[in-house]
mmCIF file with all atom_site columns, C-alpha atoms in Angstrom:
data_model
loop_
_atom_site.group_PDB
_atom_site.id
_atom_site.type_symbol
_atom_site.label_atom_id
_atom_site.label_alt_id
_atom_site.label_comp_id
_atom_site.label_asym_id
_atom_site.label_entity_id
_atom_site.label_seq_id
_atom_site.pdbx_PDB_ins_code
_atom_site.Cartn_x
_atom_site.Cartn_y
_atom_site.Cartn_z
_atom_site.occupancy
_atom_site.B_iso_or_equiv
_atom_site.pdbx_formal_charge
_atom_site.auth_seq_id
_atom_site.auth_comp_id
_atom_site.auth_asym_id
_atom_site.auth_atom_id
_atom_site.pdbx_PDB_model_num
ATOM 1   C CA . MET O 1 1   ? -46.679 53.784 89.310  1.00 71.00 ? 1   MET O CA 1
ATOM 2   C CA . LEU O 1 2   ? -47.117 57.000 90.986  1.00 75.00 ? 2   LEU O CA 1
ATOM 3   C CA . GLU O 1 3   ? -50.478 57.546 89.248  1.00 78.00 ? 3   GLU O CA 1
ATOM 4   C CA . PHE O 1 4   ? -51.576 54.222 90.847  1.00 79.00 ? 4   PHE O CA 1
ATOM 5   C CA . LEU O 1 5   ? -50.568 55.247 94.298  1.00 80.00 ? 5   LEU O CA 1
ATOM 6   C CA . LEU O 1 6   ? -52.411 58.513 94.236  1.00 81.00 ? 6   LEU O CA 1
ATOM 7   C CA . ILE O 1 7   ? -55.396 57.623 92.315  1.00 87.00 ? 7   ILE O CA 1
ATOM 8   C CA . ASN O 1 8   ? -58.817 58.533 94.199  1.00 86.00 ? 8   ASN O CA 1
ATOM 9   C CA . ALA O 1 9   ? -59.721 54.892 94.894  1.00 89.00 ? 9   ALA O CA 1
ATOM 10  C CA . ASN O 1 10  ? -56.381 54.721 96.800  1.00 91.00 ? 10  ASN O CA 1
ATOM 11  C CA . THR O 1 11  ? -56.684 58.099 98.980  1.00 93.00 ? 11  THR O CA 1
ATOM 12  C CA . PRO O 1 12  ? -57.101 56.361 102.124 1.00 93.00 ? 12  PRO O CA 1
ATOM 13  C CA . TYR O 1 13  ? -54.152 54.331 101.524 1.00 93.00 ? 13  TYR O CA 1
ATOM 14  C CA . ALA O 1 14  ? -52.113 57.115 100.693 1.00 94.00 ? 14  ALA O CA 1
ATOM 15  C CA . ILE O 1 15  ? -52.924 59.188 103.811 1.00 95.00 ? 15  ILE O CA 1
ATOM 16  C CA . ALA O 1 16  ? -51.822 56.210 105.669 1.00 94.00 ? 16  ALA O CA 1
ATOM 17  C CA . LEU O 1 17  ? -48.443 55.706 104.152 1.00 93.00 ? 17  LEU O CA 1
ATOM 18  C CA . SER O 1 18  ? -48.040 59.598 104.329 1.00 94.00 ? 18  SER O CA 1
ATOM 19  C CA . PHE O 1 19  ? -48.576 59.518 108.049 1.00 93.00 ? 19  PHE O CA 1
ATOM 20  C CA . VAL O 1 20  ? -46.083 56.503 108.509 1.00 93.00 ? 20  VAL O CA 1
ATOM 21  C CA . LEU O 1 21  ? -43.560 58.700 106.647 1.00 92.00 ? 21  LEU O CA 1
ATOM 22  C CA . ILE O 1 22  ? -44.190 61.932 108.660 1.00 91.00 ? 22  ILE O CA 1
ATOM 23  C CA . LEU O 1 23  ? -44.220 60.190 111.801 1.00 86.00 ? 23  LEU O CA 1
ATOM 24  C CA . ALA O 1 24  ? -41.021 58.457 111.076 1.00 86.00 ? 24  ALA O CA 1
ATOM 25  C CA . PHE O 1 25  ? -39.150 61.608 109.933 1.00 87.00 ? 25  PHE O CA 1
ATOM 26  C CA . LEU O 1 26  ? -40.311 63.340 113.291 1.00 82.00 ? 26  LEU O CA 1
ATOM 27  C CA . GLU O 1 27  ? -38.963 60.267 115.294 1.00 77.00 ? 27  GLU O CA 1
ATOM 28  C CA . GLY O 1 28  ? -35.730 60.650 113.389 1.00 80.00 ? 28  GLY O CA 1
ATOM 29  C CA . VAL O 1 29  ? -35.430 64.551 113.958 1.00 78.00 ? 29  VAL O CA 1
ATOM 30  C CA . GLY O 1 30  ? -36.563 63.807 117.685 1.00 71.00 ? 30  GLY O CA 1
ATOM 31  C CA . LEU O 1 31  ? -33.476 61.419 118.008 1.00 68.00 ? 31  LEU O CA 1
ATOM 32  C CA . VAL O 1 32  ? -31.307 64.214 116.932 1.00 72.00 ? 32  VAL O CA 1
ATOM 33  C CA . ILE O 1 33  ? -32.266 66.784 119.122 1.00 69.00 ? 33  ILE O CA 1
ATOM 34  C CA . GLY O 1 34  ? -33.311 64.656 121.976 1.00 60.00 ? 34  GLY O CA 1
ATOM 35  C CA . PHE O 1 35  ? -36.892 64.497 121.796 1.00 58.00 ? 35  PHE O CA 1
ATOM 36  C CA . SER O 1 36  ? -38.902 61.278 121.535 1.00 59.00 ? 36  SER O CA 1
ATOM 37  C CA . ILE O 1 37  ? -42.148 61.333 119.647 1.00 62.00 ? 37  ILE O CA 1
ATOM 38  C CA . SER O 1 38  ? -42.960 57.873 121.057 1.00 61.00 ? 38  SER O CA 1
ATOM 39  C CA . SER O 1 39  ? -42.544 58.981 124.655 1.00 58.00 ? 39  SER O CA 1
ATOM 40  C CA . LEU O 1 40  ? -44.912 61.957 123.900 1.00 57.00 ? 40  LEU O CA 1
ATOM 41  C CA . LEU O 1 41  ? -47.434 59.791 122.453 1.00 60.00 ? 41  LEU O CA 1
ATOM 42  C CA . ASP O 1 42  ? -47.574 57.306 125.289 1.00 55.00 ? 42  ASP O CA 1
ATOM 43  C CA . HIS O 1 43  ? -47.870 60.286 127.809 1.00 52.00 ? 43  HIS O CA 1
ATOM 44  C CA . ILE O 1 44  ? -50.622 62.352 126.337 1.00 50.00 ? 44  ILE O CA 1
ATOM 45  C CA . SER O 1 45  ? -52.593 59.432 125.095 1.00 54.00 ? 45  SER O CA 1
ATOM 46  C CA . PRO O 1 46  ? -56.235 58.825 126.449 1.00 48.00 ? 46  PRO O CA 1
ATOM 47  C CA . ILE O 1 47  ? -55.953 55.066 126.282 1.00 50.00 ? 47  ILE O CA 1
ATOM 48  C CA . ASP O 1 48  ? -54.602 53.264 129.390 1.00 46.00 ? 48  ASP O CA 1
ATOM 49  C CA . LEU O 1 49  ? -51.863 51.045 127.766 1.00 46.00 ? 49  LEU O CA 1
ATOM 50  C CA . ASP O 1 50  ? -50.109 49.256 130.769 1.00 45.00 ? 50  ASP O CA 1
ATOM 51  C CA . PHE O 1 51  ? -51.910 46.574 132.386 1.00 45.00 ? 51  PHE O CA 1
ATOM 52  C CA . ASP O 1 52  ? -51.450 44.195 135.258 1.00 45.00 ? 52  ASP O CA 1
ATOM 53  C CA . ALA O 1 53  ? -49.189 41.211 134.047 1.00 42.00 ? 53  ALA O CA 1
ATOM 54  C CA . ASP O 1 54  ? -51.047 38.878 136.378 1.00 43.00 ? 54  ASP O CA 1
ATOM 55  C CA . LEU O 1 55  ? -54.499 39.888 134.995 1.00 43.00 ? 55  LEU O CA 1
ATOM 56  C CA . GLU O 1 56  ? -54.843 36.749 132.694 1.00 42.00 ? 56  GLU O CA 1
ATOM 57  C CA . VAL O 1 57  ? -58.503 35.980 133.452 1.00 40.00 ? 57  VAL O CA 1
ATOM 58  C CA . ALA O 1 58  ? -59.678 39.315 132.992 1.00 44.00 ? 58  ALA O CA 1
ATOM 59  C CA . GLN O 1 59  ? -62.511 39.002 130.489 1.00 47.00 ? 59  GLN O CA 1
ATOM 60  C CA . THR O 1 60  ? -64.179 42.322 130.931 1.00 48.00 ? 60  THR O CA 1
ATOM 61  C CA . GLY O 1 61  ? -63.914 45.604 129.622 1.00 52.00 ? 61  GLY O CA 1
ATOM 62  C CA . LEU O 1 62  ? -60.975 46.959 127.539 1.00 56.00 ? 62  LEU O CA 1
ATOM 63  C CA . THR O 1 63  ? -58.387 44.494 128.417 1.00 59.00 ? 63  THR O CA 1
ATOM 64  C CA . PRO O 1 64  ? -58.766 41.810 126.667 1.00 66.00 ? 64  PRO O CA 1
ATOM 65  C CA . LEU O 1 65  ? -59.377 43.921 123.500 1.00 68.00 ? 65  LEU O CA 1
ATOM 66  C CA . LEU O 1 66  ? -56.503 46.110 123.818 1.00 68.00 ? 66  LEU O CA 1
ATOM 67  C CA . GLY O 1 67  ? -54.335 42.904 124.835 1.00 69.00 ? 67  GLY O CA 1
ATOM 68  C CA . TRP O 1 68  ? -55.662 41.348 121.398 1.00 73.00 ? 68  TRP O CA 1
ATOM 69  C CA . LEU O 1 69  ? -54.625 44.224 119.423 1.00 78.00 ? 69  LEU O CA 1
ATOM 70  C CA . CYS O 1 70  ? -51.121 44.222 120.935 1.00 76.00 ? 70  CYS O CA 1
ATOM 71  C CA . LEU O 1 71  ? -51.819 47.927 122.544 1.00 75.00 ? 71  LEU O CA 1
ATOM 72  C CA . ASN O 1 72  ? -50.022 46.229 125.952 1.00 67.00 ? 72  ASN O CA 1
ATOM 73  C CA . LYS O 1 73  ? -47.078 44.894 124.417 1.00 73.00 ? 73  LYS O CA 1
ATOM 74  C CA . LEU O 1 74  ? -45.773 47.567 122.173 1.00 77.00 ? 74  LEU O CA 1
ATOM 75  C CA . PRO O 1 75  ? -45.091 51.363 122.278 1.00 78.00 ? 75  PRO O CA 1
ATOM 76  C CA . LEU O 1 76  ? -48.085 53.393 120.601 1.00 80.00 ? 76  LEU O CA 1
ATOM 77  C CA . LEU O 1 77  ? -45.993 54.969 118.303 1.00 83.00 ? 77  LEU O CA 1
ATOM 78  C CA . ILE O 1 78  ? -44.573 51.471 116.893 1.00 86.00 ? 78  ILE O CA 1
ATOM 79  C CA . TRP O 1 79  ? -48.245 50.243 117.285 1.00 88.00 ? 79  TRP O CA 1
ATOM 80  C CA . LEU O 1 80  ? -49.441 53.169 115.280 1.00 90.00 ? 80  LEU O CA 1
ATOM 81  C CA . VAL O 1 81  ? -46.819 52.933 112.563 1.00 92.00 ? 81  VAL O CA 1
ATOM 82  C CA . LEU O 1 82  ? -47.884 48.852 112.329 1.00 93.00 ? 82  LEU O CA 1
ATOM 83  C CA . LEU O 1 83  ? -51.285 49.476 111.971 1.00 94.00 ? 83  LEU O CA 1
ATOM 84  C CA . LEU O 1 84  ? -50.841 52.610 109.269 1.00 95.00 ? 84  LEU O CA 1
ATOM 85  C CA . THR O 1 85  ? -48.320 50.268 107.314 1.00 95.00 ? 85  THR O CA 1
ATOM 86  C CA . CYS O 1 86  ? -50.585 47.101 107.188 1.00 95.00 ? 86  CYS O CA 1
ATOM 87  C CA . PHE O 1 87  ? -53.628 49.451 106.259 1.00 96.00 ? 87  PHE O CA 1
ATOM 88  C CA . SER O 1 88  ? -51.980 51.057 103.661 1.00 95.00 ? 88  SER O CA 1
ATOM 89  C CA . LEU O 1 89  ? -50.164 47.689 101.891 1.00 95.00 ? 89  LEU O CA 1
ATOM 90  C CA . LEU O 1 90  ? -53.250 45.783 102.529 1.00 96.00 ? 90  LEU O CA 1
ATOM 91  C CA . GLY O 1 91  ? -55.313 48.627 100.815 1.00 94.00 ? 91  GLY O CA 1
ATOM 92  C CA . TYR O 1 92  ? -53.152 48.842 97.844  1.00 94.00 ? 92  TYR O CA 1
ATOM 93  C CA . SER O 1 93  ? -52.772 45.166 97.253  1.00 94.00 ? 93  SER O CA 1
ATOM 94  C CA . LEU O 1 94  ? -56.527 45.066 97.283  1.00 95.00 ? 94  LEU O CA 1
ATOM 95  C CA . ASN O 1 95  ? -56.964 47.573 94.818  1.00 93.00 ? 95  ASN O CA 1
ATOM 96  C CA . TYR O 1 96  ? -54.104 46.090 92.715  1.00 92.00 ? 96  TYR O CA 1
ATOM 97  C CA . LEU O 1 97  ? -55.536 42.813 92.380  1.00 93.00 ? 97  LEU O CA 1
ATOM 98  C CA . SER O 1 98  ? -58.877 44.114 91.728  1.00 92.00 ? 98  SER O CA 1
ATOM 99  C CA . TYR O 1 99  ? -57.534 46.237 88.891  1.00 89.00 ? 99  TYR O CA 1
ATOM 100 C CA . ILE O 1 100 ? -55.704 43.233 87.402  1.00 91.00 ? 100 ILE O CA 1
ATOM 101 C CA . TYR O 1 101 ? -58.327 40.780 87.969  1.00 91.00 ? 101 TYR O CA 1
ATOM 102 C CA . ALA O 1 102 ? -61.663 42.737 87.587  1.00 88.00 ? 102 ALA O CA 1
ATOM 103 C CA . GLY O 1 103 ? -60.072 45.936 85.320  1.00 85.00 ? 103 GLY O CA 1
ATOM 104 C CA . GLY O 1 104 ? -61.145 48.522 87.906  1.00 88.00 ? 104 GLY O CA 1
ATOM 105 C CA . LEU O 1 105 ? -60.418 49.629 91.372  1.00 91.00 ? 105 LEU O CA 1
ATOM 106 C CA . ILE O 1 106 ? -62.715 49.212 94.428  1.00 92.00 ? 106 ILE O CA 1
ATOM 107 C CA . ALA O 1 107 ? -64.158 52.366 95.767  1.00 92.00 ? 107 ALA O CA 1
ATOM 108 C CA . PRO O 1 108 ? -62.826 53.627 99.335  1.00 92.00 ? 108 PRO O CA 1
ATOM 109 C CA . ILE O 1 109 ? -66.159 53.430 100.850 1.00 93.00 ? 109 ILE O CA 1
ATOM 110 C CA . ILE O 1 110 ? -66.448 49.874 100.007 1.00 93.00 ? 110 ILE O CA 1
ATOM 111 C CA . SER O 1 111 ? -62.637 48.867 100.294 1.00 93.00 ? 111 SER O CA 1
ATOM 112 C CA . ALA O 1 112 ? -61.454 50.849 103.408 1.00 94.00 ? 112 ALA O CA 1
ATOM 113 C CA . PRO O 1 113 ? -63.558 49.286 105.938 1.00 95.00 ? 113 PRO O CA 1
ATOM 114 C CA . ILE O 1 114 ? -62.615 45.787 104.759 1.00 95.00 ? 114 ILE O CA 1
ATOM 115 C CA . VAL O 1 115 ? -59.047 46.752 104.635 1.00 95.00 ? 115 VAL O CA 1
ATOM 116 C CA . LEU O 1 116 ? -59.410 48.281 108.236 1.00 95.00 ? 116 LEU O CA 1
ATOM 117 C CA . VAL O 1 117 ? -60.708 44.789 109.743 1.00 95.00 ? 117 VAL O CA 1
ATOM 118 C CA . ALA O 1 118 ? -57.927 42.967 107.809 1.00 96.00 ? 118 ALA O CA 1
ATOM 119 C CA . SER O 1 119 ? -55.572 45.644 109.145 1.00 95.00 ? 119 SER O CA 1
ATOM 120 C CA . LEU O 1 120 ? -56.596 44.940 112.892 1.00 93.00 ? 120 LEU O CA 1
ATOM 121 C CA . PHE O 1 121 ? -55.976 41.380 112.496 1.00 94.00 ? 121 PHE O CA 1
ATOM 122 C CA . SER O 1 122 ? -52.577 41.846 110.987 1.00 94.00 ? 122 SER O CA 1
ATOM 123 C CA . THR O 1 123 ? -51.577 44.188 113.479 1.00 92.00 ? 123 THR O CA 1
ATOM 124 C CA . SER O 1 124 ? -52.602 41.621 116.148 1.00 90.00 ? 124 SER O CA 1
ATOM 125 C CA . LEU O 1 125 ? -50.656 38.823 114.247 1.00 92.00 ? 125 LEU O CA 1
ATOM 126 C CA . LEU O 1 126 ? -47.670 40.814 113.586 1.00 92.00 ? 126 LEU O CA 1
ATOM 127 C CA . GLY O 1 127 ? -47.380 42.736 116.956 1.00 87.00 ? 127 GLY O CA 1
ATOM 128 C CA . ARG O 1 128 ? -46.916 39.567 119.160 1.00 85.00 ? 128 ARG O CA 1
ATOM 129 C CA . PRO O 1 129 ? -43.432 38.445 117.503 1.00 87.00 ? 129 PRO O CA 1
ATOM 130 C CA . LEU O 1 130 ? -42.507 42.108 117.234 1.00 86.00 ? 130 LEU O CA 1
ATOM 131 C CA . ALA O 1 131 ? -43.142 42.497 120.859 1.00 78.00 ? 131 ALA O CA 1
ATOM 132 C CA . ARG O 1 132 ? -40.601 39.756 121.582 1.00 79.00 ? 132 ARG O CA 1
ATOM 133 C CA . LEU O 1 133 ? -37.883 41.505 119.553 1.00 79.00 ? 133 LEU O CA 1
ATOM 134 C CA . LEU O 1 134 ? -38.245 44.760 121.031 1.00 69.00 ? 134 LEU O CA 1
ATOM 135 C CA . PRO O 1 135 ? -35.708 45.600 123.814 1.00 55.00 ? 135 PRO O CA 1
ATOM 136 C CA . LYS O 1 136 ? -37.745 45.902 127.605 1.00 48.00 ? 136 LYS O CA 1
ATOM 137 C CA . ASN O 1 137 ? -37.224 48.413 129.946 1.00 43.00 ? 137 ASN O CA 1
ATOM 138 C CA . GLU O 1 138 ? -36.494 46.633 132.920 1.00 41.00 ? 138 GLU O CA 1
ATOM 139 C CA . THR O 1 139 ? -35.714 49.500 135.275 1.00 39.00 ? 139 THR O CA 1
ATOM 140 C CA . LEU O 1 140 ? -39.824 50.356 135.087 1.00 42.00 ? 140 LEU O CA 1
ATOM 141 C CA . ALA O 1 141 ? -40.856 46.612 135.926 1.00 46.00 ? 141 ALA O CA 1
ATOM 142 C CA . VAL O 1 142 ? -43.369 46.852 138.897 1.00 48.00 ? 142 VAL O CA 1
ATOM 143 C CA . SER O 1 143 ? -44.546 44.143 140.839 1.00 52.00 ? 143 SER O CA 1
ATOM 144 C CA . THR O 1 144 ? -47.933 44.015 141.333 1.00 54.00 ? 144 THR O CA 1
ATOM 145 C CA . GLY O 1 145 ? -47.625 43.299 144.782 1.00 60.00 ? 145 GLY O CA 1
ATOM 146 C CA . SER O 1 146 ? -46.591 46.966 145.264 1.00 69.00 ? 146 SER O CA 1
ATOM 147 C CA . PHE O 1 147 ? -50.040 48.032 144.414 1.00 81.00 ? 147 PHE O CA 1
ATOM 148 C CA . SER O 1 148 ? -51.553 47.702 148.018 1.00 83.00 ? 148 SER O CA 1
ATOM 149 C CA . GLY O 1 149 ? -52.508 51.295 149.569 1.00 84.00 ? 149 GLY O CA 1
ATOM 150 C CA . LEU O 1 150 ? -52.430 52.813 146.146 1.00 87.00 ? 150 LEU O CA 1
ATOM 151 C CA . ALA O 1 151 ? -56.094 54.792 144.760 1.00 88.00 ? 151 ALA O CA 1
ATOM 152 C CA . ALA O 1 152 ? -57.649 52.925 141.997 1.00 89.00 ? 152 ALA O CA 1
ATOM 153 C CA . LYS O 1 153 ? -60.753 53.935 139.930 1.00 89.00 ? 153 LYS O CA 1
ATOM 154 C CA . ILE O 1 154 ? -63.528 51.648 138.503 1.00 89.00 ? 154 ILE O CA 1
ATOM 155 C CA . THR O 1 155 ? -63.438 51.882 134.629 1.00 83.00 ? 155 THR O CA 1
ATOM 156 C CA . VAL O 1 156 ? -66.228 49.375 133.887 1.00 79.00 ? 156 VAL O CA 1
ATOM 157 C CA . GLY O 1 157 ? -68.885 47.586 135.247 1.00 80.00 ? 157 GLY O CA 1
ATOM 158 C CA . THR O 1 158 ? -70.130 47.302 139.334 1.00 87.00 ? 158 THR O CA 1
ATOM 159 C CA . ALA O 1 159 ? -67.648 45.413 141.572 1.00 88.00 ? 159 ALA O CA 1
ATOM 160 C CA . LYS O 1 160 ? -69.301 43.239 144.069 1.00 89.00 ? 160 LYS O CA 1
ATOM 161 C CA . LEU O 1 161 ? -67.884 40.571 146.414 1.00 83.00 ? 161 LEU O CA 1
ATOM 162 C CA . ASN O 1 162 ? -68.017 37.690 143.926 1.00 82.00 ? 162 ASN O CA 1
ATOM 163 C CA . SER O 1 163 ? -68.280 39.558 140.400 1.00 85.00 ? 163 SER O CA 1
ATOM 164 C CA . PRO O 1 164 ? -64.927 41.677 140.401 1.00 88.00 ? 164 PRO O CA 1
ATOM 165 C CA . ALA O 1 165 ? -64.849 45.093 138.149 1.00 86.00 ? 165 ALA O CA 1
ATOM 166 C CA . GLU O 1 166 ? -62.104 46.771 136.036 1.00 84.00 ? 166 GLU O CA 1
ATOM 167 C CA . ALA O 1 167 ? -60.207 49.273 137.662 1.00 85.00 ? 167 ALA O CA 1
ATOM 168 C CA . VAL O 1 168 ? -57.213 51.496 136.740 1.00 84.00 ? 168 VAL O CA 1
ATOM 169 C CA . VAL O 1 169 ? -54.310 52.313 139.166 1.00 85.00 ? 169 VAL O CA 1
ATOM 170 C CA . VAL O 1 170 ? -51.500 54.247 138.807 1.00 81.00 ? 170 VAL O CA 1
ATOM 171 C CA . ASP O 1 171 ? -47.758 53.212 139.949 1.00 75.00 ? 171 ASP O CA 1
ATOM 172 C CA . GLN O 1 172 ? -45.136 55.104 141.375 1.00 73.00 ? 172 GLN O CA 1
ATOM 173 C CA . TYR O 1 173 ? -43.551 55.696 137.500 1.00 67.00 ? 173 TYR O CA 1
ATOM 174 C CA . SER O 1 174 ? -46.968 57.241 136.641 1.00 68.00 ? 174 SER O CA 1
ATOM 175 C CA . GLN O 1 175 ? -47.443 54.241 134.637 1.00 72.00 ? 175 GLN O CA 1
ATOM 176 C CA . LYS O 1 176 ? -51.238 53.120 134.494 1.00 74.00 ? 176 LYS O CA 1
ATOM 177 C CA . HIS O 1 177 ? -52.241 49.370 134.977 1.00 78.00 ? 177 HIS O CA 1
ATOM 178 C CA . TYR O 1 178 ? -55.858 47.667 134.913 1.00 78.00 ? 178 TYR O CA 1
ATOM 179 C CA . VAL O 1 179 ? -56.753 45.418 137.740 1.00 82.00 ? 179 VAL O CA 1
ATOM 180 C CA . MET O 1 180 ? -59.767 43.821 138.739 1.00 85.00 ? 180 MET O CA 1
ATOM 181 C CA . VAL O 1 181 ? -61.123 44.704 141.998 1.00 89.00 ? 181 VAL O CA 1
ATOM 182 C CA . ALA O 1 182 ? -63.740 43.486 144.461 1.00 90.00 ? 182 ALA O CA 1
ATOM 183 C CA . PRO O 1 183 ? -65.217 45.061 147.692 1.00 91.00 ? 183 PRO O CA 1
ATOM 184 C CA . GLU O 1 184 ? -63.907 43.228 150.865 1.00 86.00 ? 184 GLU O CA 1
ATOM 185 C CA . PHE O 1 185 ? -67.346 42.815 152.416 1.00 87.00 ? 185 PHE O CA 1
ATOM 186 C CA . ALA O 1 186 ? -70.362 41.321 150.900 1.00 84.00 ? 186 ALA O CA 1
ATOM 187 C CA . GLU O 1 187 ? -72.380 44.483 151.669 1.00 85.00 ? 187 GLU O CA 1
ATOM 188 C CA . GLU O 1 188 ? -70.342 46.627 149.697 1.00 89.00 ? 188 GLU O CA 1
ATOM 189 C CA . SER O 1 189 ? -70.384 47.588 146.168 1.00 91.00 ? 189 SER O CA 1
ATOM 190 C CA . PHE O 1 190 ? -68.364 49.814 143.514 1.00 90.00 ? 190 PHE O CA 1
ATOM 191 C CA . THR O 1 191 ? -69.922 51.672 140.475 1.00 89.00 ? 191 THR O CA 1
ATOM 192 C CA . GLN O 1 192 ? -67.991 52.898 137.307 1.00 87.00 ? 192 GLN O CA 1
ATOM 193 C CA . ASP O 1 193 ? -65.844 55.919 138.073 1.00 87.00 ? 193 ASP O CA 1
ATOM 194 C CA . GLN O 1 194 ? -65.928 55.459 141.803 1.00 89.00 ? 194 GLN O CA 1
ATOM 195 C CA . GLN O 1 195 ? -62.530 55.714 144.230 1.00 90.00 ? 195 GLN O CA 1
ATOM 196 C CA . VAL O 1 196 ? -61.175 52.848 146.287 1.00 92.00 ? 196 VAL O CA 1
ATOM 197 C CA . VAL O 1 197 ? -58.014 51.744 147.887 1.00 90.00 ? 197 VAL O CA 1
ATOM 198 C CA . LEU O 1 198 ? -56.600 48.706 146.910 1.00 89.00 ? 198 LEU O CA 1
ATOM 199 C CA . LEU O 1 199 ? -55.981 46.298 150.157 1.00 89.00 ? 199 LEU O CA 1
ATOM 200 C CA . ARG O 1 200 ? -54.443 43.205 149.342 1.00 87.00 ? 200 ARG O CA 1
ATOM 201 C CA . LYS O 1 201 ? -54.389 40.478 146.419 1.00 85.00 ? 201 LYS O CA 1
ATOM 202 C CA . SER O 1 202 ? -56.925 37.821 146.442 1.00 80.00 ? 202 SER O CA 1
ATOM 203 C CA . GLY O 1 203 ? -56.202 35.245 143.653 1.00 75.00 ? 203 GLY O CA 1
ATOM 204 C CA . HIS O 1 204 ? -56.335 37.191 140.345 1.00 77.00 ? 204 HIS O CA 1
ATOM 205 C CA . PHE O 1 205 ? -58.431 40.133 141.612 1.00 83.00 ? 205 PHE O CA 1
ATOM 206 C CA . TRP O 1 206 ? -57.904 42.773 144.237 1.00 87.00 ? 206 TRP O CA 1
ATOM 207 C CA . LEU O 1 207 ? -59.646 43.217 147.364 1.00 89.00 ? 207 LEU O CA 1
ATOM 208 C CA . ALA O 1 208 ? -60.567 46.798 147.783 1.00 90.00 ? 208 ALA O CA 1
ATOM 209 C CA . ALA O 1 209 ? -62.300 49.459 150.339 1.00 88.00 ? 209 ALA O CA 1
ATOM 210 C CA . LYS O 1 210 ? -64.060 52.721 149.486 1.00 86.00 ? 210 LYS O CA 1
ATOM 211 C CA . PHE O 1 211 ? -61.824 55.554 148.967 1.00 79.00 ? 211 PHE O CA 1
ATOM 212 C CA . ASP O 1 212 ? -62.367 58.367 151.591 1.00 70.00 ? 212 ASP O CA 1
ATOM 213 C CA . PRO O 1 213 ? -60.585 61.333 150.932 1.00 62.00 ? 213 PRO O CA 1
ATOM 214 C CA . ILE O 1 214 ? -59.481 63.316 153.719 1.00 56.00 ? 214 ILE O CA 1
#
């Protein structure tokens, strides 16, 4: 059994399983000493994981993709463990079936991409019910109406009056949210990476003005 787990064809899946065990160990040690690996990962993550809850119609940029992957529903550590576990189990299962029915194992260069795609679908499928089971931290709940007056940065596209673009805004708890923004006047437009100030909500997007730092 151990020989099958560690055989060369299963190297990517063994590495993934090892990472799961290492993360579980580190989180366990962290709980004992009062340090959370999960909080650290969420803090240093280069990906903005918090989304405007009202942003149901956003179909541009990273929002729909990250939402489909459940990155806006699960803590990063749990999401990462779920993905790695799916990758490992699916990879081992594929090679086991290949060994039983074809008499050989599939090379990682062929099996790994297939398993990765299947793992992403599995993570999306399993992440939704898992998110409903996890306790929610109500103390950090933020009303999107409180974003008025906050600065935001255009992340994807060009914002025009009738064509909102995606932007990221940081709330008072230092949490990041994706919102859709459009200029208040037709003659204005906001390009990617431009700073704007959120003025007021208009349906499912925000009207904004150009940010002029003093």
